[in-house]
Tab-separated table of C-alpha atoms in Angstrom:
chain	number	residue	atom	x	y	z
W	1	UNK	CA	22.579	-13.098	14.524
W	2	UNK	CA	20.962	-10.052	16.117
W	3	UNK	CA	17.399	-10.337	17.013
W	4	UNK	CA	15.567	-7.690	14.330
W	5	UNK	CA	13.158	-4.836	15.657
W	6	UNK	CA	9.894	-3.947	14.040
W	7	UNK	CA	8.119	-1.048	15.728
W	8	UNK	CA	4.728	-1.474	14.812
W	9	UNK	CA	2.427	2.091	15.328
W	10	UNK	CA	-0.297	1.755	17.500
W	11	UNK	CA	-3.157	3.598	16.170
W	12	UNK	CA	-3.197	5.815	18.748
W	13	UNK	CA	-1.675	9.129	17.876
W	14	UNK	CA	-1.944	12.058	15.768
W	15	UNK	CA	-0.061	12.452	12.707
W	16	UNK	CA	2.225	14.892	14.134
W	17	UNK	CA	2.747	13.090	17.190
W	18	UNK	CA	3.508	9.813	15.410
W	19	UNK	CA	5.688	11.385	12.964
W	20	UNK	CA	7.878	12.813	15.356
W	21	UNK	CA	8.312	9.721	17.653
W	22	UNK	CA	9.129	7.661	14.200
W	23	UNK	CA	11.602	10.448	13.203
W	24	UNK	CA	13.147	10.078	16.747
W	25	UNK	CA	13.399	6.077	16.892
W	26	UNK	CA	14.239	4.743	13.168
W	27	UNK	CA	17.928	4.737	13.811
W	28	UNK	CA	17.452	2.090	16.141
W	29	UNK	CA	14.773	-0.110	14.726
W	30	UNK	CA	15.072	-2.426	11.526
W	31	UNK	CA	11.447	-1.754	10.594
W	32	UNK	CA	8.731	1.019	11.215
W	33	UNK	CA	5.352	-0.689	10.457
W	34	UNK	CA	2.793	2.031	9.626
W	35	UNK	CA	-0.622	0.229	11.119
W	36	UNK	CA	-3.202	3.099	11.194
W	37	UNK	CA	-6.399	1.399	10.714
W	38	UNK	CA	-8.257	4.451	11.528
W	39	UNK	CA	-6.631	7.085	9.712
W	40	UNK	CA	-7.559	7.672	5.803
W	41	UNK	CA	-5.517	6.584	3.150
W	42	UNK	CA	-4.823	10.414	2.505
W	43	UNK	CA	-3.270	10.508	5.965
W	44	UNK	CA	-1.039	7.429	5.466
W	45	UNK	CA	0.186	8.608	2.246
W	46	UNK	CA	1.461	11.901	3.851
W	47	UNK	CA	2.828	10.378	6.834
W	48	UNK	CA	5.082	8.017	4.749
W	49	UNK	CA	5.792	11.012	2.362
W	50	UNK	CA	7.091	13.013	5.519
W	51	UNK	CA	8.942	10.206	7.082
W	52	UNK	CA	10.676	9.840	3.526
W	53	UNK	CA	11.393	13.680	3.082
W	54	UNK	CA	12.949	13.639	6.781
W	55	UNK	CA	15.312	10.929	5.971
W	56	UNK	CA	13.905	7.578	6.873
W	57	UNK	CA	15.119	4.753	4.414
W	58	UNK	CA	12.298	3.733	2.449
W	59	UNK	CA	13.642	-0.036	3.025
W	60	UNK	CA	12.834	0.358	7.070
W	61	UNK	CA	9.045	1.475	6.389
W	62	UNK	CA	6.446	-1.317	6.147
W	63	UNK	CA	3.157	-0.189	5.237
W	64	UNK	CA	0.300	-2.404	6.733
W	65	UNK	CA	-2.540	-3.419	4.478
W	66	UNK	CA	-2.254	-0.525	1.822
W	67	UNK	CA	-0.345	-1.971	-0.987
W	68	UNK	CA	-1.489	1.102	-2.951
W	69	UNK	CA	0.535	3.643	-0.851
W	70	UNK	CA	3.238	1.342	-1.178
W	71	UNK	CA	3.501	1.608	-4.665
W	72	UNK	CA	2.547	4.999	-4.871
W	73	UNK	CA	5.716	5.817	-2.964
W	74	UNK	CA	7.849	3.425	-4.755
W	75	UNK	CA	8.331	1.631	-1.532
W	76	UNK	CA	9.003	-2.335	-1.342
W	77	UNK	CA	7.478	-3.637	1.935
W	78	UNK	CA	3.954	-4.051	2.745
W	79	UNK	CA	2.383	-6.187	5.621
W	80	UNK	CA	-1.012	-8.135	4.848
W	81	UNK	CA	-3.455	-8.548	7.741
W	82	UNK	CA	-5.574	-11.342	8.070
W	83	UNK	CA	-8.444	-10.095	6.321
W	84	UNK	CA	-5.994	-8.221	3.799
W	85	UNK	CA	-4.978	-8.952	0.358
W	86	UNK	CA	-3.586	-12.795	-0.615
W	87	UNK	CA	0.324	-13.098	-0.330
W	88	UNK	CA	0.248	-15.118	-3.578
W	89	UNK	CA	-2.118	-12.533	-5.550
W	90	UNK	CA	0.316	-9.744	-4.552
W	91	UNK	CA	3.712	-11.527	-5.086
W	92	UNK	CA	2.505	-12.566	-8.769
W	93	UNK	CA	1.875	-8.911	-9.872
W	94	UNK	CA	4.727	-7.649	-7.455
W	95	UNK	CA	7.369	-10.369	-7.636
W	96	UNK	CA	9.966	-7.726	-6.108
W	97	UNK	CA	7.434	-6.925	-3.068
W	98	UNK	CA	8.758	-7.688	0.468
W	99	UNK	CA	5.687	-9.178	2.046
W	100	UNK	CA	4.930	-9.602	5.696
W	101	UNK	CA	1.909	-11.893	6.928
W	102	UNK	CA	0.096	-12.276	10.037
W	103	UNK	CA	-0.439	-15.718	11.364
W	104	UNK	CA	-1.976	-17.237	14.651
W	105	UNK	CA	-0.888	-20.734	13.980
W	106	UNK	CA	1.712	-23.223	12.406
W	107	UNK	CA	-0.470	-24.053	9.181
W	108	UNK	CA	-0.949	-20.699	8.773
W	109	UNK	CA	2.632	-19.856	8.841
W	110	UNK	CA	3.613	-22.837	6.846
W	111	UNK	CA	0.948	-21.520	4.002
W	112	UNK	CA	2.472	-18.173	4.160
W	113	UNK	CA	6.034	-19.703	3.359
W	114	UNK	CA	4.869	-22.074	0.533
W	115	UNK	CA	3.140	-18.685	-0.727
W	116	UNK	CA	6.394	-16.744	-0.674
W	117	UNK	CA	5.555	-14.742	2.347
W	118	UNK	CA	8.974	-12.945	2.994
W	119	UNK	CA	8.363	-12.956	7.089
W	120	UNK	CA	5.449	-14.239	9.512
W	121	UNK	CA	4.160	-12.085	12.374
W	122	UNK	CA	3.191	-14.662	14.829
W	123	UNK	CA	1.302	-13.701	17.952
W	124	UNK	CA	-0.145	-12.816	20.247
W	125	UNK	CA	2.707	-13.747	22.401
W	126	UNK	CA	1.863	-12.197	25.862
W	127	UNK	CA	-1.364	-10.829	27.242
W	128	UNK	CA	-2.022	-7.568	25.668
W	129	UNK	CA	-4.656	-4.727	25.847
W	130	UNK	CA	-5.008	-4.808	22.131
W	131	UNK	CA	-6.159	-8.602	22.271
W	132	UNK	CA	-8.203	-8.500	25.419
W	133	UNK	CA	-10.105	-11.709	26.210
W	134	UNK	CA	-7.887	-13.787	23.646
W	135	UNK	CA	-5.732	-16.569	24.626
W	136	UNK	CA	-2.152	-15.820	23.948
W	137	UNK	CA	-0.065	-18.431	21.686
W	138	UNK	CA	1.844	-21.375	23.701
W	139	UNK	CA	5.378	-20.142	23.321
W	140	UNK	CA	6.951	-23.080	22.523
W	141	UNK	CA	4.988	-23.407	19.287
W	142	UNK	CA	7.266	-20.453	18.063
W	143	UNK	CA	10.102	-23.385	17.831
W	144	UNK	CA	8.059	-25.672	16.178
W	145	UNK	CA	7.001	-23.307	13.497
W	146	UNK	CA	10.829	-22.064	13.100
W	147	UNK	CA	11.628	-25.889	12.189
W	148	UNK	CA	8.681	-26.074	9.608
W	149	UNK	CA	9.551	-22.565	7.771
W	150	UNK	CA	12.251	-20.939	5.873
W	151	UNK	CA	11.453	-17.303	6.315
W	152	UNK	CA	12.037	-15.341	9.583
W	153	UNK	CA	9.504	-14.931	12.349
W	154	UNK	CA	8.660	-12.040	14.102
W	155	UNK	CA	6.980	-12.459	17.526
W	156	UNK	CA	4.429	-9.800	18.299
W	157	UNK	CA	2.196	-9.192	21.275
W	158	UNK	CA	2.581	-7.852	24.781
W	159	UNK	CA	7.031	-7.533	24.121
W	160	UNK	CA	8.598	-6.009	26.238
W	161	UNK	CA	12.369	-5.658	26.984
W	162	UNK	CA	12.537	-8.112	29.559
W	163	UNK	CA	10.473	-10.841	27.454
W	164	UNK	CA	13.015	-10.554	24.405
W	165	UNK	CA	15.426	-13.052	26.257
W	166	UNK	CA	12.831	-15.650	26.827
W	167	UNK	CA	11.249	-15.242	22.788
W	168	UNK	CA	15.013	-15.415	21.828
W	169	UNK	CA	15.515	-19.081	23.521
W	170	UNK	CA	12.651	-20.037	21.464
W	171	UNK	CA	14.344	-18.795	18.067
W	172	UNK	CA	12.249	-15.917	17.218
W	173	UNK	CA	14.272	-13.845	14.343
W	174	UNK	CA	12.544	-10.461	15.537
W	175	UNK	CA	10.189	-8.812	17.512
W	176	UNK	CA	7.316	-6.523	16.650
W	177	UNK	CA	6.700	-4.081	19.178
W	178	UNK	CA	3.567	-1.825	19.550
W	179	UNK	CA	2.661	-0.635	23.224
W	180	UNK	CA	5.880	-0.850	24.631
W	181	UNK	CA	7.394	1.723	22.370
W	182	UNK	CA	4.533	3.929	21.413
W	183	UNK	CA	2.865	4.310	25.079
W	184	UNK	CA	6.151	4.707	26.700
W	185	UNK	CA	6.535	8.083	27.982
W	186	UNK	CA	9.718	8.225	26.384
W	187	UNK	CA	9.751	6.104	23.098
W	188	UNK	CA	13.402	6.721	22.241
W	189	UNK	CA	14.639	5.553	25.764
W	190	UNK	CA	12.281	2.732	25.358
W	191	UNK	CA	13.874	1.544	21.845
W	192	UNK	CA	17.294	2.532	22.694
W	193	UNK	CA	17.100	-0.211	25.696
W	194	UNK	CA	15.420	-2.843	23.591
W	195	UNK	CA	18.097	-2.457	20.737
W	196	UNK	CA	20.945	-2.981	23.563
W	197	UNK	CA	18.952	-5.972	24.591
W	198	UNK	CA	18.799	-7.230	21.275
W	199	UNK	CA	22.302	-6.703	20.536
W	200	UNK	CA	23.232	-8.136	23.783
W	201	UNK	CA	21.459	-11.636	23.323
W	202	UNK	CA	23.220	-11.401	19.487
W	203	UNK	CA	26.676	-11.159	20.971
W	204	UNK	CA	25.879	-14.012	23.627
W	205	UNK	CA	24.979	-16.124	20.851
W	206	UNK	CA	28.102	-15.668	18.550
F	1	UNK	CA	-25.871	11.974	-26.281
F	2	UNK	CA	-26.903	9.552	-23.904
F	3	UNK	CA	-26.748	9.990	-20.298
F	4	UNK	CA	-24.489	7.236	-18.643
F	5	UNK	CA	-25.397	4.981	-15.590
F	6	UNK	CA	-23.120	4.333	-13.051
F	7	UNK	CA	-24.495	1.730	-10.293
F	8	UNK	CA	-22.961	2.196	-7.012
F	9	UNK	CA	-22.946	-0.824	-4.425
F	10	UNK	CA	-24.774	0.124	-1.157
F	11	UNK	CA	-22.460	-1.603	1.121
F	12	UNK	CA	-25.616	-3.367	2.645
F	13	UNK	CA	-25.327	-6.753	0.867
F	14	UNK	CA	-23.906	-9.868	1.598
F	15	UNK	CA	-20.827	-10.823	-1.105
F	16	UNK	CA	-23.124	-13.426	-2.396
F	17	UNK	CA	-26.401	-11.235	-3.011
F	18	UNK	CA	-24.293	-8.256	-4.415
F	19	UNK	CA	-22.469	-10.600	-7.059
F	20	UNK	CA	-25.815	-11.902	-7.896
F	21	UNK	CA	-27.596	-8.246	-8.699
F	22	UNK	CA	-24.219	-7.097	-10.493
F	23	UNK	CA	-24.376	-9.877	-12.751
F	24	UNK	CA	-28.106	-9.405	-13.508
F	25	UNK	CA	-27.658	-5.797	-14.009
F	26	UNK	CA	-24.408	-5.139	-15.769
F	27	UNK	CA	-25.393	-5.318	-19.420
F	28	UNK	CA	-27.635	-2.409	-18.476
F	29	UNK	CA	-25.184	0.050	-17.059
F	30	UNK	CA	-22.090	1.630	-17.944
F	31	UNK	CA	-20.272	1.099	-14.756
F	32	UNK	CA	-20.447	-0.861	-11.905
F	33	UNK	CA	-18.936	1.090	-8.989
F	34	UNK	CA	-17.828	-1.458	-6.021
F	35	UNK	CA	-18.139	0.629	-2.975
F	36	UNK	CA	-17.852	-1.762	0.265
F	37	UNK	CA	-16.492	0.253	2.938
F	38	UNK	CA	-17.639	-2.515	5.255
F	39	UNK	CA	-15.998	-5.439	3.579
F	40	UNK	CA	-12.368	-6.676	4.012
F	41	UNK	CA	-9.473	-6.146	1.038
F	42	UNK	CA	-9.853	-9.852	0.763
F	43	UNK	CA	-14.007	-10.021	0.227
F	44	UNK	CA	-13.366	-6.941	-2.058
F	45	UNK	CA	-10.538	-8.585	-4.266
F	46	UNK	CA	-13.053	-12.105	-4.566
F	47	UNK	CA	-16.023	-10.258	-5.489
F	48	UNK	CA	-14.118	-8.617	-8.174
F	49	UNK	CA	-12.451	-11.873	-9.117
F	50	UNK	CA	-16.207	-13.394	-9.167
F	51	UNK	CA	-17.365	-10.595	-11.725
F	52	UNK	CA	-14.786	-10.762	-13.914
F	53	UNK	CA	-14.694	-14.404	-14.290
F	54	UNK	CA	-18.615	-14.592	-14.629
F	55	UNK	CA	-17.948	-12.422	-17.835
F	56	UNK	CA	-18.249	-8.652	-16.626
F	57	UNK	CA	-16.202	-6.741	-18.754
F	58	UNK	CA	-13.217	-5.126	-16.348
F	59	UNK	CA	-13.928	-1.840	-18.428
F	60	UNK	CA	-17.250	-1.700	-16.272
F	61	UNK	CA	-15.669	-2.382	-13.118
F	62	UNK	CA	-14.889	0.968	-10.909
F	63	UNK	CA	-13.309	-0.254	-7.221
F	64	UNK	CA	-13.946	2.956	-4.867
F	65	UNK	CA	-10.553	3.543	-2.680
F	66	UNK	CA	-8.738	0.386	-3.206
F	67	UNK	CA	-6.142	1.372	-6.112
F	68	UNK	CA	-4.206	-1.827	-5.126
F	69	UNK	CA	-6.962	-4.155	-5.909
F	70	UNK	CA	-7.412	-2.508	-9.074
F	71	UNK	CA	-4.046	-3.232	-9.946
F	72	UNK	CA	-4.085	-6.844	-8.726
F	73	UNK	CA	-6.756	-7.457	-11.133
F	74	UNK	CA	-5.257	-5.571	-13.934
F	75	UNK	CA	-8.235	-3.240	-13.770
F	76	UNK	CA	-8.288	0.327	-14.903
F	77	UNK	CA	-10.811	2.189	-12.980
F	78	UNK	CA	-10.435	3.659	-9.637
F	79	UNK	CA	-12.695	5.961	-7.829
F	80	UNK	CA	-11.036	8.154	-4.958
F	81	UNK	CA	-13.391	9.238	-2.202
F	82	UNK	CA	-12.504	12.751	-0.649
F	83	UNK	CA	-10.555	10.977	2.149
F	84	UNK	CA	-8.862	8.651	-0.411
F	85	UNK	CA	-5.529	8.859	-2.265
F	86	UNK	CA	-4.812	11.883	-4.393
F	87	UNK	CA	-5.858	12.084	-8.181
F	88	UNK	CA	-2.146	13.535	-9.179
F	89	UNK	CA	-0.211	10.841	-6.825
F	90	UNK	CA	-2.489	7.936	-8.678
F	91	UNK	CA	-1.842	9.566	-12.145
F	92	UNK	CA	1.492	10.235	-11.881
F	93	UNK	CA	2.399	6.561	-10.886
F	94	UNK	CA	-0.305	5.266	-13.241
F	95	UNK	CA	-1.052	7.254	-16.151
F	96	UNK	CA	-3.228	5.032	-17.687
F	97	UNK	CA	-5.687	4.776	-14.683
F	98	UNK	CA	-9.227	6.018	-15.198
F	99	UNK	CA	-9.714	7.761	-12.139
F	100	UNK	CA	-13.147	9.210	-10.705
F	101	UNK	CA	-13.224	11.860	-7.829
F	102	UNK	CA	-15.833	12.648	-5.423
F	103	UNK	CA	-16.123	16.395	-5.182
F	104	UNK	CA	-19.118	18.606	-3.136
F	105	UNK	CA	-17.935	21.866	-4.594
F	106	UNK	CA	-17.383	24.062	-8.042
F	107	UNK	CA	-13.846	24.763	-6.351
F	108	UNK	CA	-13.215	20.688	-5.819
F	109	UNK	CA	-14.588	20.050	-9.341
F	110	UNK	CA	-12.307	22.547	-11.025
F	111	UNK	CA	-9.359	21.483	-9.014
F	112	UNK	CA	-10.261	17.697	-9.853
F	113	UNK	CA	-10.100	18.416	-13.620
F	114	UNK	CA	-6.970	20.508	-13.137
F	115	UNK	CA	-5.490	17.463	-11.616
F	116	UNK	CA	-6.394	15.414	-14.823
F	117	UNK	CA	-9.585	13.250	-13.124
F	118	UNK	CA	-11.284	11.648	-15.856
F	119	UNK	CA	-14.852	12.342	-14.187
F	120	UNK	CA	-16.230	14.035	-11.250
F	121	UNK	CA	-19.096	12.705	-9.150
F	122	UNK	CA	-20.956	15.526	-7.693
F	123	UNK	CA	-23.784	15.511	-4.749
F	124	UNK	CA	-25.593	14.637	-3.076
F	125	UNK	CA	-28.297	16.048	-5.368
F	126	UNK	CA	-31.478	15.189	-3.405
F	127	UNK	CA	-32.155	14.208	0.035
F	128	UNK	CA	-30.946	10.615	0.923
F	129	UNK	CA	-30.525	8.297	4.028
F	130	UNK	CA	-26.992	7.883	3.362
F	131	UNK	CA	-26.501	11.328	3.696
F	132	UNK	CA	-28.861	12.390	6.801
F	133	UNK	CA	-28.991	15.706	7.815
F	134	UNK	CA	-26.780	17.158	5.197
F	135	UNK	CA	-27.866	19.460	2.846
F	136	UNK	CA	-28.122	18.731	-0.662
F	137	UNK	CA	-26.618	20.827	-3.512
F	138	UNK	CA	-28.340	23.296	-5.471
F	139	UNK	CA	-29.118	21.601	-8.807
F	140	UNK	CA	-28.102	24.732	-10.702
F	141	UNK	CA	-24.724	24.349	-9.548
F	142	UNK	CA	-24.516	21.482	-12.086
F	143	UNK	CA	-24.696	23.396	-14.903
F	144	UNK	CA	-22.216	26.167	-13.527
F	145	UNK	CA	-19.607	23.201	-12.796
F	146	UNK	CA	-20.346	22.071	-16.128
F	147	UNK	CA	-19.184	25.511	-17.766
F	148	UNK	CA	-15.789	25.126	-15.502
F	149	UNK	CA	-14.671	21.767	-16.552
F	150	UNK	CA	-14.134	19.636	-19.317
F	151	UNK	CA	-14.408	15.968	-17.940
F	152	UNK	CA	-17.944	14.415	-17.356
F	153	UNK	CA	-20.075	15.061	-14.390
F	154	UNK	CA	-21.856	12.207	-12.416
F	155	UNK	CA	-24.805	13.235	-10.593
F	156	UNK	CA	-24.978	11.380	-7.342
F	157	UNK	CA	-27.525	11.256	-4.187
F	158	UNK	CA	-30.933	10.448	-4.109
F	159	UNK	CA	-31.386	9.864	-7.750
F	160	UNK	CA	-34.389	7.843	-9.156
F	161	UNK	CA	-35.849	7.352	-12.453
F	162	UNK	CA	-37.890	10.199	-12.207
F	163	UNK	CA	-35.495	12.507	-11.131
F	164	UNK	CA	-33.006	11.919	-14.444
F	165	UNK	CA	-34.773	14.098	-16.930
F	166	UNK	CA	-34.447	17.156	-14.463
F	167	UNK	CA	-30.822	16.044	-13.978
F	168	UNK	CA	-30.523	16.019	-17.887
F	169	UNK	CA	-31.866	19.316	-18.155
F	170	UNK	CA	-28.928	20.814	-15.823
F	171	UNK	CA	-26.484	19.016	-18.333
F	172	UNK	CA	-25.285	15.849	-16.521
F	173	UNK	CA	-23.204	13.207	-18.382
F	174	UNK	CA	-24.108	10.585	-16.125
F	175	UNK	CA	-25.976	9.468	-12.951
F	176	UNK	CA	-24.766	7.500	-10.381
F	177	UNK	CA	-27.348	5.417	-8.408
F	178	UNK	CA	-26.988	3.309	-5.030
F	179	UNK	CA	-30.207	3.016	-2.850
F	180	UNK	CA	-32.645	3.368	-6.060
F	181	UNK	CA	-31.048	0.119	-7.608
F	182	UNK	CA	-29.832	-1.881	-4.217
F	183	UNK	CA	-32.486	-1.121	-2.360
F	184	UNK	CA	-35.236	-2.063	-4.897
F	185	UNK	CA	-37.098	-5.308	-4.545
F	186	UNK	CA	-36.399	-6.096	-8.394
F	187	UNK	CA	-33.049	-4.599	-9.100
F	188	UNK	CA	-32.912	-5.821	-12.696
F	189	UNK	CA	-36.412	-4.147	-13.819
F	190	UNK	CA	-35.514	-1.009	-12.015
F	191	UNK	CA	-31.988	-0.699	-14.012
F	192	UNK	CA	-34.063	-1.641	-17.139
F	193	UNK	CA	-36.275	1.165	-16.691
F	194	UNK	CA	-33.461	3.697	-15.610
F	195	UNK	CA	-31.868	2.568	-18.656
F	196	UNK	CA	-35.336	3.243	-21.093
F	197	UNK	CA	-35.222	6.706	-19.571
F	198	UNK	CA	-31.610	7.588	-20.151
F	199	UNK	CA	-31.789	5.960	-23.617
F	200	UNK	CA	-35.164	8.422	-24.174
F	201	UNK	CA	-33.665	11.509	-23.142
F	202	UNK	CA	-30.857	10.930	-25.152
F	203	UNK	CA	-32.992	10.569	-28.432
F	204	UNK	CA	-34.938	13.551	-27.589
F	205	UNK	CA	-32.082	15.569	-27.491
F	206	UNK	CA	-30.697	14.003	-30.752
């Protein structure tokens, strides 16, 4: 099974820059998670609008937090951050919604699975600037969690092409990558390398 | 016609304090606008949940910005701030939604009306701590706007019981009040006085 790739936006680019990067990289990733906490709902709405009009499949777009923007665009994927809406409330009202949840422990992952989340995002796996001063998880807990849940686990936090092999050994279903892509001087090149690495790992396994 | 009262929360209280005030004052106001920008979606969800369970009619609750929380609770009222979702996008997807829009000029008010907003919130009318350094509107523009739009106009910004008479003369349909209620040492008493003043003005007119 190939390791999936979720590109998570880094909240550091203008709408124009971000749109340009996303339009370039989307063919090489499985999901684009729009996580732009400093942008207004209006801006996030228009970013999604732009991506859809430029041909990004709606099935690839995951909107972080703003379920309302998901519904206004008739999209189907939302990612719920820790302080966000509860997966069970969203699932009750929108049974068809594909819902990801951020988790930081085995207990949270098991609870998310029990509440019918569609995937968990687990981390942070490696030291990263966006979580300075916080301890990364112990990587072996990935395998422990995988044994306890039935939904896919995406690893997040400081992931680079070089680290995907290690994460694959612990059994991740996918990698969620922010800085390595969005701080890269050549995001497309970086994403293509990551895609190749994931495909390689998939074919080694099979 | 009686002048309506919308109590707008001030983003300065804990959930517990806020809930206590809202439960006390709701019988005396027409709307409670939940405007808690510093609180998480999870907290705003639970605040609404608490109000509904404690008997506040859903028809009185307006959620600022978070259309998703409105839909999860099967509520019907949303207020869209300037940087929020567009009224026409929301109306297209949710034709039954009762939508308020913040406006700061005649042009914005006319546009909101044209886009099928259900009311406009216009201001700020008087100097207020929450808009320090910004010039209040010229009150006579209220009457000008009222001649141009067919939907109700609520005035906002520094409104106290003493000022409602003046606003009534300019033709407001309602007053949206934040600090005078939520910074009051006795919110219930303040709201009751405001209610009496609004009823008085209504009976004078008829």
